C-alpha cells in the first residue's frame, strides 16, 4: 500500500499521543456512517496501543448506525452538554475526525476554540482550516475518513490486520461514504476492503444493518419525497423541499433522509440534485449531489455557507425555505448549469 503520510508526520502523531494524559475524539454535527465508523475505529485502535479515549458528538446520530460496537459509549453533546463540556475541558489531546473546520461542530466547535488543547485532524474534505488544528492528516481524493484511519493504522503498526470491531466500524464508514462502493473507489480501496474481510467482518450483515433497517415512516417519507420532487429539465436539476411540519408528520428521526438526495440522480439527464430541509435549529439544511464535473462543493461554499466534496456537499441557508429555493433557482439561471450538455 502507498504511504499517505510521511514518517515524520506519523512520528509527530505518536509524540503527541505519548505526551497526552486525556484524549477526546470528536466528529461533525449530524454524524453519518463515516463519522461514526471513523471515531469508533480510531478510538478502538488507540486502545489497542494503550491509549484510552472518549468520543463526543455534537448531536444525535442515526439508529441505523447503533449496531456498531462501541456506539453505546458515545457522549452526545445535545443530551449531555455539561458532561461533554467537562470531558473536553479535561482533555489535552483532541482528535477531530471527518470534518475540515471547527465551525462544522456548531456551538461545540466554538467551545473547543476557547480551550488550550492540541488538535489533530483526520479528514478527507476540501478546504481544511489549518489554523484550527495543530497537526493535520487530510487527503481529499480518499474515499472516506475511515479509509484514512485504516491507512494511518497500517503506517503505525506495519500490519494489515486490525480487530474485527475496528474492521467492522471502518468498513461501515467506507461503505456509506462511497454509496455502497459506487463512487470514490480506488483499486487501493478494494485492497483495503479485502484486508478488512480477512479481519473477519460480515459484509452482508453490515450492509443489511445499514440499508435494510428502514422504519415504516422513513420508507413513506422516501415515497413522499419522490412524489414531491421538482424537476427542472432545462438545468438538468431536481430538488426536494421538506418543511418542519412534513418531517413531523412522518415522525422524523435523525438520519431518516440520509441518501434521499441521491435518488433524483437516477433520472436520465439529471446532474444536480438538492434536498432542502427545514431544521429544528431554524436554518435550512442543504444536501447537494452532482454527477460529473459540476462541483457542488464550489456551489455550497460560494452560496450556502458549506462545502464538502466535488460531487457531495452540504450547506446552510438562513432565510426561509421558499426564499432559499428561489435564490437557488436564480443561481441556476446564472450558472447555466448543464448548458454544455443540452
Ligand atoms: P450530507 O449532504 O450527506 O449532509 O453531506 C455531504 C457532504 O458534505 C459530507 O461530506 C459532509 O461532511 C459535508 N457537509 C454537510 N453539511 C456541511 C456543511 O454545512 N458545511 C460543510 N463545510 N460541509 C458539509
Ligand atoms: Mn466522510
mmCIF file with all atom_site columns, C-alpha atoms and ligand atoms in Angstrom, residues 28 32-35 38 98-99 123-125 142-146 173 177 309, ligand 2:
data_model
loop_
_atom_site.group_PDB
_atom_site.id
_atom_site.type_symbol
_atom_site.label_atom_id
_atom_site.label_alt_id
_atom_site.label_comp_id
_atom_site.label_asym_id
_atom_site.label_entity_id
_atom_site.label_seq_id
_atom_site.pdbx_PDB_ins_code
_atom_site.Cartn_x
_atom_site.Cartn_y
_atom_site.Cartn_z
_atom_site.occupancy
_atom_site.B_iso_or_equiv
_atom_site.pdbx_formal_charge
_atom_site.auth_seq_id
_atom_site.auth_comp_id
_atom_site.auth_asym_id
_atom_site.auth_atom_id
_atom_site.pdbx_PDB_model_num
ATOM   1  C  CA  . UNK A 1 28  ? -19.211 16.761 12.903 1.00 0.00 ? 28  UNK A CA  1
ATOM   2  C  CA  . UNK A 1 32  ? -23.064 9.972  9.259  1.00 0.00 ? 32  UNK A CA  1
ATOM   3  C  CA  . UNK A 1 33  ? -21.635 6.481  8.726  1.00 0.00 ? 33  UNK A CA  1
ATOM   4  C  CA  . UNK A 1 34  ? -18.113 7.697  8.012  1.00 0.00 ? 34  UNK A CA  1
ATOM   5  C  CA  . UNK A 1 35  ? -18.145 9.988  11.053 1.00 0.00 ? 35  UNK A CA  1
ATOM   6  C  CA  . UNK A 1 38  ? -14.074 6.530  11.984 1.00 0.00 ? 38  UNK A CA  1
ATOM   7  C  CA  . UNK A 1 98  ? -14.365 13.678 9.262  1.00 0.00 ? 98  UNK A CA  1
ATOM   8  C  CA  . UNK A 1 99  ? -14.649 17.477 9.137  1.00 0.00 ? 99  UNK A CA  1
ATOM   9  C  CA  . UNK A 1 123 ? -10.264 14.041 7.315  1.00 0.00 ? 123 UNK A CA  1
ATOM   10 C  CA  . UNK A 1 124 ? -10.938 13.950 3.563  1.00 0.00 ? 124 UNK A CA  1
ATOM   11 C  CA  . UNK A 1 125 ? -12.925 17.156 2.874  1.00 0.00 ? 125 UNK A CA  1
ATOM   12 C  CA  . UNK A 1 142 ? -9.504  9.465  -0.479 1.00 0.00 ? 142 UNK A CA  1
ATOM   13 C  CA  . UNK A 1 143 ? -12.923 7.789  -0.274 1.00 0.00 ? 143 UNK A CA  1
ATOM   14 C  CA  . UNK A 1 144 ? -13.574 8.333  3.400  1.00 0.00 ? 144 UNK A CA  1
ATOM   15 C  CA  . UNK A 1 145 ? -12.112 9.257  6.753  1.00 0.00 ? 145 UNK A CA  1
ATOM   16 C  CA  . UNK A 1 146 ? -12.396 5.543  7.615  1.00 0.00 ? 146 UNK A CA  1
ATOM   17 C  CA  . UNK A 1 173 ? -17.881 4.143  7.075  1.00 0.00 ? 173 UNK A CA  1
ATOM   18 C  CA  . UNK A 1 177 ? -19.294 7.281  2.120  1.00 0.00 ? 177 UNK A CA  1
ATOM   19 C  CA  . UNK A 1 309 ? -16.628 17.200 -1.928 1.00 0.00 ? 309 UNK A CA  1
HETATM 20 MN MN1 . LIG B 2 .   ? -16.695 11.340 5.208  1.00 0.00 ? 2   LIG B MN1 1
#
